[in-house]
Amino acid sequence: GIAKLLPPEQTGTIADKVRFLYRQYLRPVYLIFDQLEELFVLGSADEQKHFAQTLRDLIQVGMPCTVLLVIREEYLGRLYPLEREIPTLFDYRVRMEPMNAHKVKGVLEKSFRAFNITVEAPAGERYQEIIRNISKGRSGIDLPYLQIYLDLLYRESYARMEKKGAFIPHDREMPALMFTRVQIQQFGDIDTVLDRFRAEQEGSIRQALQKTFPGSPDESLHLILDAFVSRS
């Protein structure tokens, strides 16, 4: 957070801290509030009011500070009360929509070129198989799902290549990988991939918990994860 960039003696309002950062680094400051819906799901009325006043103060001081609010669409209506403090709140907004199959195909083609990945011929069929795995027949594909799917698919392919002892040319920044029809089919659809991703993350968090808090009960992991689940 912002506190890591400030000396211990630096106190005051958030506007004071932003002013210090700008003078220290001579660069515009960006404050990004991701998953803002949690403020309205878990935050108290006082916390919500304090947040609105903080944003108003940042705007009024006229500092070179850009504030980005990232919120799920179904919680967008919760921001309307903030307009009393910030009348221009909705003047600048961007809606991140799910990508259609044509755009996803373009992302796959460009990403594979950038990371030295090829697909088994015919390439068009391999792209469609990947898209079907992620979309499961839906008209749009959410970007986080696309990211998780491709990340796990890449790591699986890389691990398979290492296990075979494949040679990685030293003159290439990225190793050459190929996604085959059989591999894509066996990899599974997005539900299967998300289950694997969740299990992988749970294992990593459980190891960190045991290292930091030896002997902590197994249910402590689920108690921690449950705290991050948004409930209307």
Short mmCIF file of N, CA and C in Angstrom, two decimals, residues 9-98:
data_model
loop_
_atom_site.label_atom_id
_atom_site.label_comp_id
_atom_site.label_asym_id
_atom_site.label_seq_id
_atom_site.Cartn_x
_atom_site.Cartn_y
_atom_site.Cartn_z
N GLU A 9 7.61 8.80 9.89
CA GLU A 9 7.17 10.07 10.50
C GLU A 9 6.15 10.83 9.67
N GLN A 10 5.91 10.34 8.45
CA GLN A 10 4.94 11.03 7.59
C GLN A 10 3.52 10.68 8.01
N THR A 11 2.81 11.65 8.54
CA THR A 11 1.43 11.45 8.99
C THR A 11 0.53 12.45 8.28
N GLY A 12 -0.71 12.53 8.74
CA GLY A 12 -1.65 13.47 8.14
C GLY A 12 -2.70 12.77 7.33
N THR A 13 -3.44 13.54 6.54
CA THR A 13 -4.52 13.00 5.73
C THR A 13 -3.97 12.30 4.49
N ILE A 14 -4.85 11.62 3.78
CA ILE A 14 -4.43 10.96 2.55
C ILE A 14 -3.95 11.99 1.53
N ALA A 15 -4.56 13.17 1.55
CA ALA A 15 -4.12 14.24 0.65
C ALA A 15 -2.70 14.67 0.98
N ASP A 16 -2.37 14.75 2.28
CA ASP A 16 -1.00 15.10 2.69
C ASP A 16 -0.01 14.05 2.21
N LYS A 17 -0.40 12.79 2.29
CA LYS A 17 0.49 11.72 1.89
C LYS A 17 0.70 11.70 0.38
N VAL A 18 -0.36 11.95 -0.37
CA VAL A 18 -0.23 12.03 -1.83
C VAL A 18 0.67 13.19 -2.22
N ARG A 19 0.50 14.32 -1.54
CA ARG A 19 1.34 15.49 -1.81
C ARG A 19 2.81 15.17 -1.55
N PHE A 20 3.09 14.44 -0.47
CA PHE A 20 4.46 14.06 -0.15
C PHE A 20 5.04 13.15 -1.25
N LEU A 21 4.23 12.16 -1.68
CA LEU A 21 4.71 11.24 -2.71
C LEU A 21 5.03 11.97 -4.01
N TYR A 22 4.17 12.92 -4.36
CA TYR A 22 4.41 13.64 -5.61
C TYR A 22 5.70 14.47 -5.52
N ARG A 23 5.89 15.13 -4.41
CA ARG A 23 7.10 15.95 -4.25
C ARG A 23 8.35 15.08 -4.14
N GLN A 24 8.20 13.89 -3.60
CA GLN A 24 9.34 13.00 -3.42
C GLN A 24 9.79 12.39 -4.74
N TYR A 25 8.82 11.96 -5.57
CA TYR A 25 9.15 11.23 -6.79
C TYR A 25 8.93 12.05 -8.06
N LEU A 26 8.24 13.20 -7.93
CA LEU A 26 7.95 14.07 -9.07
C LEU A 26 7.25 13.31 -10.20
N ARG A 27 6.31 12.47 -9.82
CA ARG A 27 5.51 11.71 -10.77
C ARG A 27 4.06 11.71 -10.32
N PRO A 28 3.14 11.65 -11.28
CA PRO A 28 1.72 11.58 -10.89
C PRO A 28 1.45 10.35 -10.03
N VAL A 29 0.51 10.46 -9.15
CA VAL A 29 0.16 9.37 -8.24
C VAL A 29 -1.15 8.74 -8.70
N TYR A 30 -1.19 7.41 -8.74
CA TYR A 30 -2.40 6.68 -9.10
C TYR A 30 -2.83 5.84 -7.90
N LEU A 31 -4.06 6.04 -7.47
CA LEU A 31 -4.63 5.24 -6.39
C LEU A 31 -5.70 4.33 -6.99
N ILE A 32 -5.48 3.03 -6.90
CA ILE A 32 -6.39 2.06 -7.51
C ILE A 32 -7.11 1.30 -6.39
N PHE A 33 -8.43 1.42 -6.38
CA PHE A 33 -9.26 0.72 -5.40
C PHE A 33 -9.95 -0.44 -6.12
N ASP A 34 -9.31 -1.60 -6.07
CA ASP A 34 -9.86 -2.79 -6.73
C ASP A 34 -10.87 -3.47 -5.81
N GLN A 35 -11.82 -4.19 -6.41
CA GLN A 35 -12.86 -4.89 -5.67
C GLN A 35 -13.56 -3.95 -4.68
N LEU A 36 -13.92 -2.78 -5.17
CA LEU A 36 -14.54 -1.78 -4.31
C LEU A 36 -15.87 -2.24 -3.75
N GLU A 37 -16.48 -3.24 -4.38
CA GLU A 37 -17.76 -3.73 -3.86
C GLU A 37 -17.64 -4.23 -2.42
N GLU A 38 -16.44 -4.64 -2.02
CA GLU A 38 -16.26 -5.12 -0.65
C GLU A 38 -16.53 -4.02 0.37
N LEU A 39 -16.33 -2.77 -0.01
CA LEU A 39 -16.63 -1.66 0.90
C LEU A 39 -18.11 -1.64 1.25
N PHE A 40 -18.95 -2.00 0.30
CA PHE A 40 -20.39 -1.95 0.51
C PHE A 40 -20.93 -3.28 1.04
N VAL A 41 -20.19 -4.35 0.84
CA VAL A 41 -20.61 -5.66 1.34
C VAL A 41 -20.19 -5.84 2.80
N LEU A 42 -18.94 -5.49 3.10
CA LEU A 42 -18.38 -5.72 4.43
C LEU A 42 -18.18 -4.45 5.24
N GLY A 43 -18.13 -3.29 4.58
CA GLY A 43 -17.85 -2.05 5.28
C GLY A 43 -19.08 -1.48 5.98
N SER A 44 -18.83 -0.73 7.04
CA SER A 44 -19.91 -0.07 7.78
C SER A 44 -20.30 1.23 7.09
N ALA A 45 -21.41 1.81 7.53
CA ALA A 45 -21.85 3.09 6.97
C ALA A 45 -20.82 4.18 7.24
N ASP A 46 -20.18 4.14 8.39
CA ASP A 46 -19.15 5.13 8.71
C ASP A 46 -17.94 4.99 7.79
N GLU A 47 -17.57 3.75 7.50
CA GLU A 47 -16.44 3.52 6.60
C GLU A 47 -16.75 4.01 5.20
N GLN A 48 -17.96 3.79 4.75
CA GLN A 48 -18.36 4.26 3.43
C GLN A 48 -18.36 5.79 3.37
N LYS A 49 -18.84 6.41 4.43
CA LYS A 49 -18.86 7.88 4.48
C LYS A 49 -17.44 8.44 4.51
N HIS A 50 -16.58 7.81 5.28
CA HIS A 50 -15.18 8.26 5.36
C HIS A 50 -14.50 8.13 4.00
N PHE A 51 -14.78 7.05 3.29
CA PHE A 51 -14.19 6.85 1.97
C PHE A 51 -14.63 7.95 1.01
N ALA A 52 -15.92 8.29 1.03
CA ALA A 52 -16.43 9.35 0.16
C ALA A 52 -15.78 10.69 0.48
N GLN A 53 -15.62 11.00 1.76
CA GLN A 53 -15.00 12.26 2.16
C GLN A 53 -13.53 12.30 1.76
N THR A 54 -12.86 11.15 1.84
CA THR A 54 -11.45 11.08 1.44
C THR A 54 -11.29 11.37 -0.04
N LEU A 55 -12.16 10.79 -0.87
CA LEU A 55 -12.10 11.06 -2.30
C LEU A 55 -12.37 12.54 -2.58
N ARG A 56 -13.33 13.11 -1.89
CA ARG A 56 -13.65 14.52 -2.09
C ARG A 56 -12.44 15.39 -1.74
N ASP A 57 -11.77 15.07 -0.63
CA ASP A 57 -10.60 15.85 -0.21
C ASP A 57 -9.49 15.76 -1.25
N LEU A 58 -9.28 14.58 -1.83
CA LEU A 58 -8.24 14.41 -2.85
C LEU A 58 -8.53 15.28 -4.06
N ILE A 59 -9.79 15.36 -4.44
CA ILE A 59 -10.16 16.17 -5.60
C ILE A 59 -10.00 17.65 -5.31
N GLN A 60 -10.37 18.06 -4.13
CA GLN A 60 -10.35 19.48 -3.79
C GLN A 60 -8.95 20.05 -3.69
N VAL A 61 -7.96 19.24 -3.27
CA VAL A 61 -6.60 19.77 -3.13
C VAL A 61 -5.94 19.98 -4.48
N GLY A 62 -6.50 19.37 -5.53
CA GLY A 62 -5.97 19.60 -6.87
C GLY A 62 -4.60 19.01 -7.11
N MET A 63 -4.29 17.91 -6.45
CA MET A 63 -3.00 17.26 -6.65
C MET A 63 -3.02 16.41 -7.93
N PRO A 64 -1.83 16.16 -8.51
CA PRO A 64 -1.76 15.28 -9.69
C PRO A 64 -1.98 13.83 -9.28
N CYS A 65 -3.19 13.52 -8.92
CA CYS A 65 -3.53 12.18 -8.42
C CYS A 65 -4.74 11.66 -9.18
N THR A 66 -4.61 10.49 -9.76
CA THR A 66 -5.72 9.84 -10.47
C THR A 66 -6.24 8.69 -9.63
N VAL A 67 -7.56 8.68 -9.40
CA VAL A 67 -8.19 7.64 -8.60
C VAL A 67 -8.98 6.72 -9.53
N LEU A 68 -8.70 5.43 -9.47
CA LEU A 68 -9.40 4.44 -10.27
C LEU A 68 -10.23 3.55 -9.35
N LEU A 69 -11.54 3.54 -9.57
CA LEU A 69 -12.44 2.71 -8.79
C LEU A 69 -12.84 1.51 -9.64
N VAL A 70 -12.56 0.32 -9.16
CA VAL A 70 -12.88 -0.91 -9.89
C VAL A 70 -13.95 -1.65 -9.10
N ILE A 71 -15.11 -1.84 -9.73
CA ILE A 71 -16.24 -2.42 -9.01
C ILE A 71 -17.03 -3.32 -9.95
N ARG A 72 -17.57 -4.40 -9.43
CA ARG A 72 -18.41 -5.28 -10.23
C ARG A 72 -19.69 -4.56 -10.64
N GLU A 73 -20.17 -4.87 -11.84
CA GLU A 73 -21.27 -4.12 -12.41
C GLU A 73 -22.53 -4.18 -11.56
N GLU A 74 -22.78 -5.32 -10.93
CA GLU A 74 -24.01 -5.43 -10.15
C GLU A 74 -24.00 -4.56 -8.90
N TYR A 75 -22.83 -4.02 -8.54
CA TYR A 75 -22.74 -3.14 -7.39
C TYR A 75 -22.60 -1.67 -7.78
N LEU A 76 -22.71 -1.40 -9.07
CA LEU A 76 -22.51 -0.03 -9.55
C LEU A 76 -23.48 0.95 -8.90
N GLY A 77 -24.71 0.50 -8.66
CA GLY A 77 -25.71 1.37 -8.05
C GLY A 77 -25.33 1.84 -6.67
N ARG A 78 -24.45 1.08 -5.97
CA ARG A 78 -24.02 1.49 -4.64
C ARG A 78 -23.17 2.76 -4.66
N LEU A 79 -22.66 3.12 -5.85
CA LEU A 79 -21.82 4.32 -5.94
C LEU A 79 -22.63 5.60 -6.05
N TYR A 80 -23.90 5.51 -6.38
CA TYR A 80 -24.68 6.73 -6.61
C TYR A 80 -24.73 7.65 -5.39
N PRO A 81 -24.81 7.13 -4.15
CA PRO A 81 -24.76 8.05 -3.00
C PRO A 81 -23.47 8.87 -2.93
N LEU A 82 -22.39 8.37 -3.55
CA LEU A 82 -21.13 9.12 -3.54
C LEU A 82 -21.22 10.40 -4.36
N GLU A 83 -22.20 10.48 -5.25
CA GLU A 83 -22.33 11.67 -6.08
C GLU A 83 -22.59 12.92 -5.24
N ARG A 84 -23.14 12.75 -4.05
CA ARG A 84 -23.35 13.91 -3.19
C ARG A 84 -22.03 14.54 -2.80
N GLU A 85 -21.00 13.73 -2.66
CA GLU A 85 -19.66 14.23 -2.33
C GLU A 85 -18.86 14.54 -3.59
N ILE A 86 -19.09 13.76 -4.65
CA ILE A 86 -18.31 13.90 -5.89
C ILE A 86 -19.29 13.96 -7.06
N PRO A 87 -19.77 15.12 -7.43
CA PRO A 87 -20.77 15.23 -8.51
C PRO A 87 -20.29 14.71 -9.85
N THR A 88 -18.98 14.70 -10.09
CA THR A 88 -18.43 14.26 -11.38
C THR A 88 -18.05 12.78 -11.37
N LEU A 89 -18.55 12.04 -10.41
CA LEU A 89 -18.12 10.66 -10.22
C LEU A 89 -18.27 9.81 -11.48
N PHE A 90 -19.38 9.97 -12.21
CA PHE A 90 -19.66 9.12 -13.35
C PHE A 90 -19.31 9.78 -14.69
N ASP A 91 -18.55 10.87 -14.64
CA ASP A 91 -18.17 11.52 -15.89
C ASP A 91 -17.20 10.68 -16.71
N TYR A 92 -16.37 9.91 -16.04
CA TYR A 92 -15.37 9.09 -16.73
C TYR A 92 -15.52 7.65 -16.26
N ARG A 93 -15.98 6.80 -17.13
CA ARG A 93 -16.19 5.41 -16.74
C ARG A 93 -15.94 4.50 -17.95
N VAL A 94 -15.49 3.32 -17.66
CA VAL A 94 -15.21 2.31 -18.68
C VAL A 94 -15.82 1.00 -18.23
N ARG A 95 -16.58 0.37 -19.11
CA ARG A 95 -17.19 -0.91 -18.80
C ARG A 95 -16.38 -2.02 -19.46
N MET A 96 -15.87 -2.92 -18.63
CA MET A 96 -15.11 -4.06 -19.13
C MET A 96 -16.08 -5.18 -19.45
N GLU A 97 -16.34 -5.40 -20.72
CA GLU A 97 -17.30 -6.40 -21.13
C GLU A 97 -16.61 -7.73 -21.43
N PRO A 98 -17.34 -8.83 -21.28
CA PRO A 98 -16.78 -10.12 -21.72
C PRO A 98 -16.44 -10.06 -23.21
#
